[in-house]
mmCIF file of N, CA and C in Angstrom:
data_model
loop_
_atom_site.group_PDB
_atom_site.id
_atom_site.type_symbol
_atom_site.label_atom_id
_atom_site.label_comp_id
_atom_site.label_asym_id
_atom_site.label_seq_id
_atom_site.Cartn_x
_atom_site.Cartn_y
_atom_site.Cartn_z
ATOM 1 N N MET A 1 -1.445 3.630 26.911
ATOM 2 C CA MET A 1 -2.256 4.421 26.007
ATOM 3 C C MET A 1 -1.764 5.858 25.951
ATOM 4 N N ARG A 2 -1.299 6.357 27.069
ATOM 5 C CA ARG A 2 -0.835 7.740 27.101
ATOM 6 C C ARG A 2 0.377 7.914 26.176
ATOM 7 N N THR A 3 1.287 6.932 26.177
ATOM 8 C CA THR A 3 2.460 7.011 25.302
ATOM 9 C C THR A 3 2.042 6.992 23.843
ATOM 10 N N GLN A 4 1.122 6.116 23.497
ATOM 11 C CA GLN A 4 0.664 6.060 22.119
ATOM 12 C C GLN A 4 -0.023 7.367 21.736
ATOM 13 N N GLY A 5 -0.781 7.928 22.647
ATOM 14 C CA GLY A 5 -1.422 9.205 22.380
ATOM 15 C C GLY A 5 -0.414 10.294 22.077
ATOM 16 N N LEU A 6 0.672 10.330 22.833
ATOM 17 C CA LEU A 6 1.700 11.342 22.586
ATOM 18 C C LEU A 6 2.417 11.103 21.256
ATOM 19 N N VAL A 7 2.653 9.838 20.919
ATOM 20 C CA VAL A 7 3.265 9.517 19.620
ATOM 21 C C VAL A 7 2.339 9.967 18.486
ATOM 22 N N LEU A 8 1.042 9.670 18.604
ATOM 23 C CA LEU A 8 0.092 10.081 17.570
ATOM 24 C C LEU A 8 -0.007 11.600 17.472
ATOM 25 N N LEU A 9 0.057 12.285 18.592
ATOM 26 C CA LEU A 9 0.057 13.751 18.557
ATOM 27 C C LEU A 9 1.245 14.270 17.751
ATOM 28 N N PHE A 10 2.418 13.715 18.019
ATOM 29 C CA PHE A 10 3.625 14.149 17.313
ATOM 30 C C PHE A 10 3.542 13.854 15.813
ATOM 31 N N VAL A 11 3.175 12.624 15.474
ATOM 32 C CA VAL A 11 3.104 12.241 14.060
ATOM 33 C C VAL A 11 2.003 13.034 13.345
ATOM 34 N N GLY A 12 0.873 13.238 14.023
ATOM 35 C CA GLY A 12 -0.197 14.039 13.425
ATOM 36 C C GLY A 12 0.251 15.454 13.131
ATOM 37 N N LEU A 13 0.960 16.052 14.079
ATOM 38 C CA LEU A 13 1.481 17.409 13.842
ATOM 39 C C LEU A 13 2.477 17.423 12.687
ATOM 40 N N LEU A 14 3.343 16.412 12.630
ATOM 41 C CA LEU A 14 4.314 16.320 11.548
ATOM 42 C C LEU A 14 3.605 16.203 10.194
ATOM 43 N N MET A 15 2.569 15.374 10.136
ATOM 44 C CA MET A 15 1.843 15.197 8.877
ATOM 45 C C MET A 15 1.100 16.473 8.478
ATOM 46 N N MET A 16 0.613 17.208 9.460
ATOM 47 C CA MET A 16 -0.129 18.429 9.143
ATOM 48 C C MET A 16 0.809 19.567 8.744
ATOM 49 N N LEU A 17 1.949 19.667 9.410
ATOM 50 C CA LEU A 17 2.829 20.812 9.192
ATOM 51 C C LEU A 17 3.916 20.568 8.156
ATOM 52 N N ALA A 18 4.292 19.314 7.934
ATOM 53 C CA ALA A 18 5.382 19.021 6.994
ATOM 54 C C ALA A 18 5.083 17.781 6.159
ATOM 55 N N PRO A 19 4.004 17.789 5.362
ATOM 56 C CA PRO A 19 3.682 16.591 4.574
ATOM 57 C C PRO A 19 4.764 16.182 3.580
ATOM 58 N N PRO A 20 5.564 17.109 3.008
ATOM 59 C CA PRO A 20 6.623 16.625 2.113
ATOM 60 C C PRO A 20 7.656 15.754 2.827
ATOM 61 N N VAL A 21 7.948 16.063 4.091
ATOM 62 C CA VAL A 21 8.903 15.266 4.857
ATOM 63 C C VAL A 21 8.358 13.857 5.072
ATOM 64 N N VAL A 22 7.070 13.759 5.391
ATOM 65 C CA VAL A 22 6.442 12.454 5.611
ATOM 66 C C VAL A 22 6.437 11.654 4.305
ATOM 67 N N ALA A 23 6.054 12.283 3.215
ATOM 68 C CA ALA A 23 6.016 11.589 1.916
ATOM 69 C C ALA A 23 7.408 11.107 1.518
ATOM 70 N N ASP A 24 8.420 11.943 1.709
ATOM 71 C CA ASP A 24 9.792 11.537 1.372
ATOM 72 C C ASP A 24 10.286 10.416 2.270
ATOM 73 N N GLY A 25 9.866 10.409 3.535
ATOM 74 C CA GLY A 25 10.285 9.368 4.465
ATOM 75 C C GLY A 25 9.821 7.989 4.048
ATOM 76 N N PHE A 26 8.690 7.924 3.354
ATOM 77 C CA PHE A 26 8.156 6.649 2.878
ATOM 78 C C PHE A 26 8.467 6.417 1.397
ATOM 79 N N HIS A 27 9.334 7.233 0.835
ATOM 80 C CA HIS A 27 9.668 7.147 -0.593
ATOM 81 C C HIS A 27 8.396 7.186 -1.438
ATOM 82 N N ALA A 28 7.434 8.008 -1.020
ATOM 83 C CA ALA A 28 6.151 8.084 -1.712
ATOM 84 C C ALA A 28 6.029 9.410 -2.456
ATOM 85 N N GLU A 29 5.374 9.343 -3.573
ATOM 86 C CA GLU A 29 5.065 10.546 -4.326
ATOM 87 C C GLU A 29 3.746 11.099 -3.828
ATOM 88 N N ALA A 30 3.692 12.382 -3.569
ATOM 89 C CA ALA A 30 2.432 12.995 -3.140
ATOM 90 C C ALA A 30 1.515 13.197 -4.332
ATOM 91 N N GLY A 31 2.051 13.224 -5.511
ATOM 92 C CA GLY A 31 1.269 13.392 -6.731
ATOM 93 C C GLY A 31 2.062 12.844 -7.894
ATOM 94 N N PHE A 32 1.489 12.854 -9.056
ATOM 95 C CA PHE A 32 2.166 12.305 -10.222
ATOM 96 C C PHE A 32 2.528 13.393 -11.221
ATOM 97 N N ALA A 33 2.621 14.612 -10.745
ATOM 98 C CA ALA A 33 2.863 15.735 -11.644
ATOM 99 C C ALA A 33 4.358 15.984 -11.803
ATOM 100 N N ALA A 34 4.704 16.645 -12.894
ATOM 101 C CA ALA A 34 6.099 16.970 -13.151
ATOM 102 C C ALA A 34 6.529 18.201 -12.355
ATOM 103 N N SER A 35 5.593 19.034 -11.978
ATOM 104 C CA SER A 35 5.897 20.270 -11.271
ATOM 105 C C SER A 35 5.400 20.208 -9.831
ATOM 106 N N LEU A 36 6.179 20.754 -8.914
ATOM 107 C CA LEU A 36 5.774 20.771 -7.514
ATOM 108 C C LEU A 36 4.645 21.763 -7.252
ATOM 109 N N ASP A 37 4.363 22.636 -8.224
ATOM 110 C CA ASP A 37 3.283 23.610 -8.064
ATOM 111 C C ASP A 37 1.948 23.097 -8.599
ATOM 112 N N SER A 38 1.908 21.866 -9.059
ATOM 113 C CA SER A 38 0.697 21.349 -9.674
ATOM 114 C C SER A 38 -0.354 20.989 -8.626
ATOM 115 N N PRO A 39 -1.627 20.994 -9.017
ATOM 116 C CA PRO A 39 -2.703 20.638 -8.077
ATOM 117 C C PRO A 39 -2.611 19.207 -7.561
ATOM 118 N N GLU A 40 -2.042 18.282 -8.349
ATOM 119 C CA GLU A 40 -1.945 16.897 -7.902
ATOM 120 C C GLU A 40 -1.050 16.761 -6.677
ATOM 121 N N VAL A 41 0.033 17.507 -6.654
ATOM 122 C CA VAL A 41 0.941 17.460 -5.506
ATOM 123 C C VAL A 41 0.239 18.017 -4.279
ATOM 124 N N PHE A 42 -0.448 19.124 -4.447
ATOM 125 C CA PHE A 42 -1.143 19.718 -3.311
ATOM 126 C C PHE A 42 -2.284 18.824 -2.828
ATOM 127 N N ALA A 43 -2.912 18.081 -3.744
ATOM 128 C CA ALA A 43 -3.973 17.149 -3.341
ATOM 129 C C ALA A 43 -3.388 16.032 -2.478
ATOM 130 N N GLY A 44 -2.220 15.520 -2.845
ATOM 131 C CA GLY A 44 -1.569 14.490 -2.038
ATOM 132 C C GLY A 44 -1.192 15.006 -0.661
ATOM 133 N N TYR A 45 -0.668 16.222 -0.616
ATOM 134 C CA TYR A 45 -0.318 16.824 0.677
ATOM 135 C C TYR A 45 -1.568 17.079 1.508
ATOM 136 N N ALA A 46 -2.645 17.470 0.852
ATOM 137 C CA ALA A 46 -3.898 17.707 1.582
ATOM 138 C C ALA A 46 -4.400 16.413 2.222
ATOM 139 N N LEU A 47 -4.260 15.292 1.509
ATOM 140 C CA LEU A 47 -4.666 14.000 2.071
ATOM 141 C C LEU A 47 -3.820 13.658 3.296
ATOM 142 N N LEU A 48 -2.516 13.896 3.198
ATOM 143 C CA LEU A 48 -1.648 13.648 4.355
ATOM 144 C C LEU A 48 -2.031 14.553 5.524
ATOM 145 N N ARG A 49 -2.394 15.790 5.239
ATOM 146 C CA ARG A 49 -2.786 16.703 6.315
ATOM 147 C C ARG A 49 -4.085 16.259 6.983
ATOM 148 N N ILE A 50 -5.031 15.739 6.202
ATOM 149 C CA ILE A 50 -6.283 15.249 6.792
ATOM 150 C C ILE A 50 -5.996 14.067 7.712
ATOM 151 N N TRP A 51 -5.166 13.127 7.253
ATOM 152 C CA TRP A 51 -4.798 12.002 8.103
ATOM 153 C C TRP A 51 -4.050 12.485 9.338
ATOM 154 N N GLY A 52 -3.228 13.515 9.167
ATOM 155 C CA GLY A 52 -2.531 14.097 10.307
ATOM 156 C C GLY A 52 -3.499 14.668 11.325
ATOM 157 N N ALA A 53 -4.545 15.331 10.845
ATOM 158 C CA ALA A 53 -5.556 15.883 11.754
ATOM 159 C C ALA A 53 -6.264 14.760 12.504
ATOM 160 N N PHE A 54 -6.588 13.678 11.803
ATOM 161 C CA PHE A 54 -7.215 12.524 12.449
ATOM 162 C C PHE A 54 -6.308 11.950 13.531
ATOM 163 N N MET A 55 -5.030 11.793 13.212
ATOM 164 C CA MET A 55 -4.087 11.246 14.183
ATOM 165 C C MET A 55 -3.921 12.185 15.376
ATOM 166 N N LEU A 56 -3.936 13.469 15.119
ATOM 167 C CA LEU A 56 -3.829 14.452 16.195
ATOM 168 C C LEU A 56 -5.003 14.335 17.156
ATOM 169 N N ILE A 57 -6.208 14.220 16.613
ATOM 170 C CA ILE A 57 -7.407 14.096 17.453
ATOM 171 C C ILE A 57 -7.380 12.779 18.232
ATOM 172 N N LEU A 58 -7.076 11.680 17.560
ATOM 173 C CA LEU A 58 -7.012 10.389 18.241
ATOM 174 C C LEU A 58 -5.927 10.393 19.316
ATOM 175 N N GLY A 59 -4.802 11.007 19.016
ATOM 176 C CA GLY A 59 -3.729 11.103 19.998
ATOM 177 C C GLY A 59 -4.146 11.890 21.224
ATOM 178 N N ALA A 60 -4.872 12.985 21.017
ATOM 179 C CA ALA A 60 -5.342 13.786 22.143
ATOM 180 C C ALA A 60 -6.323 12.995 22.998
ATOM 181 N N VAL A 61 -7.216 12.241 22.356
ATOM 182 C CA VAL A 61 -8.186 11.424 23.106
ATOM 183 C C VAL A 61 -7.468 10.355 23.917
ATOM 184 N N LEU A 62 -6.506 9.665 23.302
ATOM 185 C CA LEU A 62 -5.784 8.606 24.019
ATOM 186 C C LEU A 62 -4.926 9.168 25.142
ATOM 187 N N ALA A 63 -4.263 10.299 24.887
ATOM 188 C CA ALA A 63 -3.397 10.876 25.923
ATOM 189 C C ALA A 63 -4.216 11.406 27.090
ATOM 190 N N ALA A 64 -5.302 12.096 26.794
ATOM 191 C CA ALA A 64 -6.104 12.702 27.857
ATOM 192 C C ALA A 64 -6.999 11.690 28.561
ATOM 193 N N GLY A 65 -7.518 10.730 27.819
ATOM 194 C CA GLY A 65 -8.482 9.798 28.402
ATOM 195 C C GLY A 65 -7.918 8.437 28.715
ATOM 196 N N ALA A 66 -6.607 8.324 28.863
ATOM 197 C CA ALA A 66 -5.986 7.023 29.091
ATOM 198 C C ALA A 66 -6.529 6.339 30.341
ATOM 199 N N THR A 67 -6.708 7.082 31.389
ATOM 200 C CA THR A 67 -7.183 6.485 32.638
ATOM 201 C C THR A 67 -8.606 5.978 32.497
ATOM 202 N N ALA A 68 -9.473 6.781 31.878
ATOM 203 C CA ALA A 68 -10.871 6.373 31.704
ATOM 204 C C ALA A 68 -10.979 5.170 30.775
ATOM 205 N N LEU A 69 -10.195 5.157 29.702
ATOM 206 C CA LEU A 69 -10.234 4.027 28.777
ATOM 207 C C LEU A 69 -9.706 2.758 29.436
ATOM 208 N N ALA A 70 -8.670 2.876 30.242
ATOM 209 C CA ALA A 70 -8.107 1.705 30.913
ATOM 210 C C ALA A 70 -9.088 1.126 31.923
ATOM 211 N N ALA A 71 -9.957 1.962 32.482
ATOM 212 C CA ALA A 71 -10.933 1.487 33.459
ATOM 213 C C ALA A 71 -11.972 0.557 32.834
ATOM 214 N N GLU A 72 -12.109 0.608 31.520
ATOM 215 C CA GLU A 72 -13.074 -0.255 30.832
ATOM 216 C C GLU A 72 -12.625 -1.712 30.822
ATOM 217 N N GLY A 73 -11.378 -1.961 31.107
ATOM 218 C CA GLY A 73 -10.905 -3.317 31.280
ATOM 219 C C GLY A 73 -10.532 -4.041 30.004
ATOM 220 N N ALA A 74 -10.677 -5.356 30.069
ATOM 221 C CA ALA A 74 -10.193 -6.242 29.017
ATOM 222 C C ALA A 74 -10.860 -5.993 27.673
ATOM 223 N N ALA A 75 -12.130 -5.617 27.667
ATOM 224 C CA ALA A 75 -12.828 -5.407 26.393
ATOM 225 C C ALA A 75 -12.180 -4.282 25.591
ATOM 226 N N MET A 76 -11.885 -3.174 26.244
ATOM 227 C CA MET A 76 -11.267 -2.044 25.546
ATOM 228 C C MET A 76 -9.853 -2.391 25.099
ATOM 229 N N MET A 77 -9.105 -3.070 25.944
ATOM 230 C CA MET A 77 -7.747 -3.467 25.574
ATOM 231 C C MET A 77 -7.774 -4.460 24.411
ATOM 232 N N GLY A 78 -8.764 -5.341 24.397
ATOM 233 C CA GLY A 78 -8.906 -6.297 23.301
ATOM 234 C C GLY A 78 -9.195 -5.612 21.976
ATOM 235 N N VAL A 79 -10.054 -4.611 22.006
ATOM 236 C CA VAL A 79 -10.356 -3.845 20.785
ATOM 237 C C VAL A 79 -9.101 -3.147 20.273
ATOM 238 N N LEU A 80 -8.364 -2.514 21.189
ATOM 239 C CA LEU A 80 -7.130 -1.835 20.778
ATOM 240 C C LEU A 80 -6.087 -2.827 20.261
ATOM 241 N N PHE A 81 -6.028 -4.026 20.841
ATOM 242 C CA PHE A 81 -5.120 -5.063 20.351
ATOM 243 C C PHE A 81 -5.454 -5.455 18.917
ATOM 244 N N VAL A 82 -6.718 -5.744 18.650
ATOM 245 C CA VAL A 82 -7.125 -6.162 17.301
ATOM 246 C C VAL A 82 -6.870 -5.043 16.296
ATOM 247 N N ALA A 83 -7.178 -3.804 16.677
ATOM 248 C CA ALA A 83 -6.958 -2.673 15.770
ATOM 249 C C ALA A 83 -5.476 -2.520 15.429
ATOM 250 N N HIS A 84 -4.613 -2.655 16.422
ATOM 251 C CA HIS A 84 -3.183 -2.500 16.163
ATOM 252 C C HIS A 84 -2.598 -3.711 15.437
ATOM 253 N N LEU A 85 -3.126 -4.881 15.687
ATOM 254 C CA LEU A 85 -2.679 -6.059 14.953
ATOM 255 C C LEU A 85 -3.020 -5.909 13.465
ATOM 256 N N PHE A 86 -4.232 -5.449 13.171
ATOM 257 C CA PHE A 86 -4.633 -5.216 11.784
ATOM 258 C C PHE A 86 -3.766 -4.141 11.145
ATOM 259 N N ALA A 87 -3.593 -3.020 11.849
ATOM 260 C CA ALA A 87 -2.791 -1.922 11.302
ATOM 261 C C ALA A 87 -1.338 -2.350 11.093
ATOM 262 N N GLY A 88 -0.794 -3.103 12.035
ATOM 263 C CA GLY A 88 0.578 -3.585 11.894
ATOM 264 C C GLY A 88 0.732 -4.536 10.718
ATOM 265 N N SER A 89 -0.251 -5.413 10.522
ATOM 266 C CA SER A 89 -0.212 -6.331 9.374
ATOM 267 C C SER A 89 -0.287 -5.559 8.064
ATOM 268 N N TRP A 90 -1.166 -4.574 8.032
ATOM 269 C CA TRP A 90 -1.323 -3.775 6.815
ATOM 270 C C TRP A 90 -0.056 -2.975 6.529
ATOM 271 N N ALA A 91 0.531 -2.384 7.561
ATOM 272 C CA ALA A 91 1.766 -1.619 7.381
ATOM 273 C C ALA A 91 2.905 -2.532 6.925
ATOM 274 N N PHE A 92 2.955 -3.761 7.449
ATOM 275 C CA PHE A 92 3.977 -4.710 7.022
ATOM 276 C C PHE A 92 3.845 -5.023 5.534
ATOM 277 N N MET A 93 2.603 -5.241 5.081
ATOM 278 C CA MET A 93 2.383 -5.522 3.652
ATOM 279 C C MET A 93 2.791 -4.328 2.795
ATOM 280 N N GLN A 94 2.435 -3.118 3.230
ATOM 281 C CA GLN A 94 2.811 -1.916 2.486
ATOM 282 C C GLN A 94 4.332 -1.760 2.459
ATOM 283 N N GLN A 95 4.965 -2.015 3.594
ATOM 284 C CA GLN A 95 6.415 -1.858 3.705
ATOM 285 C C GLN A 95 7.149 -2.809 2.778
ATOM 286 N N THR A 96 6.738 -4.076 2.768
ATOM 287 C CA THR A 96 7.449 -5.058 1.953
ATOM 288 C C THR A 96 7.113 -4.939 0.464
ATOM 289 N N ALA A 97 5.924 -4.462 0.138
ATOM 290 C CA ALA A 97 5.525 -4.401 -1.266
ATOM 291 C C ALA A 97 5.799 -3.051 -1.915
ATOM 292 N N ILE A 98 5.719 -1.960 -1.140
ATOM 293 C CA ILE A 98 5.760 -0.641 -1.773
ATOM 294 C C ILE A 98 6.841 0.262 -1.192
ATOM 295 N N TRP A 99 6.797 0.510 0.119
ATOM 296 C CA TRP A 99 7.660 1.539 0.691
ATOM 297 C C TRP A 99 9.124 1.157 0.652
ATOM 298 N N GLY A 100 9.479 0.082 1.331
ATOM 299 C CA GLY A 100 10.872 -0.343 1.386
ATOM 300 C C GLY A 100 11.793 0.667 2.041
ATOM 301 N N SER A 101 11.304 1.400 3.038
ATOM 302 C CA SER A 101 12.114 2.438 3.670
ATOM 303 C C SER A 101 12.339 2.131 5.144
ATOM 304 N N PHE A 102 13.340 2.789 5.720
ATOM 305 C CA PHE A 102 13.658 2.619 7.131
ATOM 306 C C PHE A 102 12.494 3.078 8.009
ATOM 307 N N ILE A 103 11.886 4.189 7.673
ATOM 308 C CA ILE A 103 10.786 4.713 8.491
ATOM 309 C C ILE A 103 9.568 3.789 8.433
ATOM 310 N N GLY A 104 9.415 3.053 7.337
ATOM 311 C CA GLY A 104 8.342 2.074 7.241
ATOM 312 C C GLY A 104 8.514 0.960 8.260
ATOM 313 N N TRP A 105 9.763 0.509 8.447
ATOM 314 C CA TRP A 105 10.023 -0.527 9.454
ATOM 315 C C TRP A 105 9.793 0.010 10.861
ATOM 316 N N ILE A 106 10.096 1.279 11.073
ATOM 317 C CA ILE A 106 9.822 1.891 12.377
ATOM 318 C C ILE A 106 8.322 1.884 12.644
ATOM 319 N N LEU A 107 7.527 2.237 11.636
ATOM 320 C CA LEU A 107 6.072 2.229 11.784
ATOM 321 C C LEU A 107 5.568 0.824 12.107
ATOM 322 N N VAL A 108 6.050 -0.173 11.380
ATOM 323 C CA VAL A 108 5.647 -1.556 11.634
ATOM 324 C C VAL A 108 6.013 -1.953 13.062
ATOM 325 N N ALA A 109 7.209 -1.606 13.499
ATOM 326 C CA ALA A 109 7.648 -1.958 14.852
ATOM 327 C C ALA A 109 6.770 -1.290 15.908
ATOM 328 N N PHE A 110 6.436 -0.020 15.722
ATOM 329 C CA PHE A 110 5.573 0.669 16.674
ATOM 330 C C PHE A 110 4.201 0.008 16.744
ATOM 331 N N LEU A 111 3.604 -0.297 15.595
ATOM 332 C CA LEU A 111 2.271 -0.886 15.594
ATOM 333 C C LEU A 111 2.264 -2.275 16.221
ATOM 334 N N VAL A 112 3.248 -3.084 15.896
ATOM 335 C CA VAL A 112 3.325 -4.422 16.484
ATOM 336 C C VAL A 112 3.625 -4.318 17.980
ATOM 337 N N GLY A 113 4.480 -3.386 18.351
ATOM 338 C CA GLY A 113 4.776 -3.178 19.769
ATOM 339 C C GLY A 113 3.544 -2.779 20.560
ATOM 340 N N PHE A 114 2.741 -1.863 20.004
ATOM 341 C CA PHE A 114 1.510 -1.474 20.681
ATOM 342 C C PHE A 114 0.523 -2.642 20.724
ATOM 343 N N ALA A 115 0.474 -3.465 19.668
ATOM 344 C CA ALA A 115 -0.418 -4.630 19.677
ATOM 345 C C ALA A 115 -0.030 -5.588 20.800
ATOM 346 N N VAL A 116 1.264 -5.834 20.956
ATOM 347 C CA VAL A 116 1.729 -6.724 22.028
ATOM 348 C C VAL A 116 1.400 -6.118 23.393
ATOM 349 N N ALA A 117 1.621 -4.821 23.548
ATOM 350 C CA ALA A 117 1.338 -4.161 24.834
ATOM 351 C C ALA A 117 -0.148 -4.245 25.180
ATOM 352 N N TYR A 118 -1.014 -4.023 24.191
ATOM 353 C CA TYR A 118 -2.455 -4.094 24.452
ATOM 354 C C TYR A 118 -2.909 -5.531 24.701
ATOM 355 N N ALA A 119 -2.270 -6.496 24.049
ATOM 356 C CA ALA A 119 -2.607 -7.904 24.315
ATOM 357 C C ALA A 119 -2.242 -8.265 25.758
ATOM 358 N N MET A 120 -1.089 -7.817 26.198
ATOM 359 C CA MET A 120 -0.677 -8.094 27.575
ATOM 360 C C MET A 120 -1.602 -7.385 28.567
ATOM 361 N N ALA A 121 -1.994 -6.146 28.237
ATOM 362 C CA ALA A 121 -2.901 -5.410 29.122
ATOM 363 C C ALA A 121 -4.262 -6.091 29.178
ATOM 364 N N ALA A 122 -4.742 -6.585 28.038
ATOM 365 C CA ALA A 122 -6.033 -7.281 28.013
ATOM 366 C C ALA A 122 -5.952 -8.561 28.845
ATOM 367 N N TRP A 123 -4.854 -9.290 28.725
ATOM 368 C CA TRP A 123 -4.669 -10.524 29.479
ATOM 369 C C TRP A 123 -4.644 -10.235 30.980
ATOM 370 N N ASN A 124 -3.876 -9.224 31.364
ATOM 371 C CA ASN A 124 -3.788 -8.866 32.789
ATOM 372 C C ASN A 124 -5.120 -8.358 33.326
ATOM 373 N N SER A 125 -5.821 -7.576 32.521
ATOM 374 C CA SER A 125 -7.103 -7.032 32.952
ATOM 375 C C SER A 125 -8.146 -8.139 33.084
ATOM 376 N N ALA A 126 -8.141 -9.089 32.162
ATOM 377 C CA ALA A 126 -9.102 -10.194 32.211
ATOM 378 C C ALA A 126 -8.842 -11.094 33.411
ATOM 379 N N SER A 127 -7.586 -11.248 33.782
ATOM 380 C CA SER A 127 -7.274 -12.117 34.917
ATOM 381 C C SER A 127 -7.644 -11.461 36.243
ATOM 382 N N ARG A 128 -7.791 -10.130 36.273
ATOM 383 C CA ARG A 128 -8.165 -9.434 37.508
ATOM 384 C C ARG A 128 -9.666 -9.278 37.657
ATOM 385 N N GLU A 129 -10.422 -9.352 36.545
ATOM 386 C CA GLU A 129 -11.863 -9.167 36.616
ATOM 387 C C GLU A 129 -12.506 -10.380 37.304
ATOM 388 N N GLU A 130 -13.540 -10.108 38.064
ATOM 389 C CA GLU A 130 -14.244 -11.183 38.749
ATOM 390 C C GLU A 130 -15.021 -12.016 37.747
ATOM 391 N N VAL A 131 -14.936 -13.308 37.919
ATOM 392 C CA VAL A 131 -15.680 -14.225 37.065
ATOM 393 C C VAL A 131 -16.964 -14.574 37.787
ATOM 394 N N LEU A 132 -18.078 -14.312 37.119
ATOM 395 C CA LEU A 132 -19.370 -14.625 37.707
ATOM 396 C C LEU A 132 -19.775 -16.029 37.293
ATOM 397 N N GLU A 133 -19.885 -16.889 38.263
ATOM 398 C CA GLU A 133 -20.275 -18.264 37.980
ATOM 399 C C GLU A 133 -21.675 -18.483 38.486
ATOM 400 N N PRO A 134 -22.461 -19.283 37.783
ATOM 401 C CA PRO A 134 -23.825 -19.555 38.262
ATOM 402 C C PRO A 134 -23.798 -20.318 39.586
ATOM 403 N N ALA A 135 -24.726 -19.981 40.441
ATOM 404 C CA ALA A 135 -24.750 -20.613 41.772
ATOM 405 C C ALA A 135 -25.509 -21.911 41.754
#
């Protein structure tokens, strides 16, 4: 979780400080205007910055609270697995249908990699938890 938190911190900062770089990396238009000074372009960049702020906050929580979150055991790891599996599936669909860029495949690989890591952590955590059987 700490590694993912640091990755999210970095990507969040990148999205907040350099949204044109992020948009270009995904071959995405930030707006549909002919001029870079138009409000539509700035609206697209503003959306990327908001998502960047969200990622920054989530990254800080995961990086700082990794130990506390891991103590919750299999349930927390299972939730993180399902969330990353969904996000990875969604990113894969976006990549194959719209983006078609190298950075899109990197995103898909990271999300699927984190899903596999959380699935393994959930499995290991569940096998260590005591099973309460009726007497």
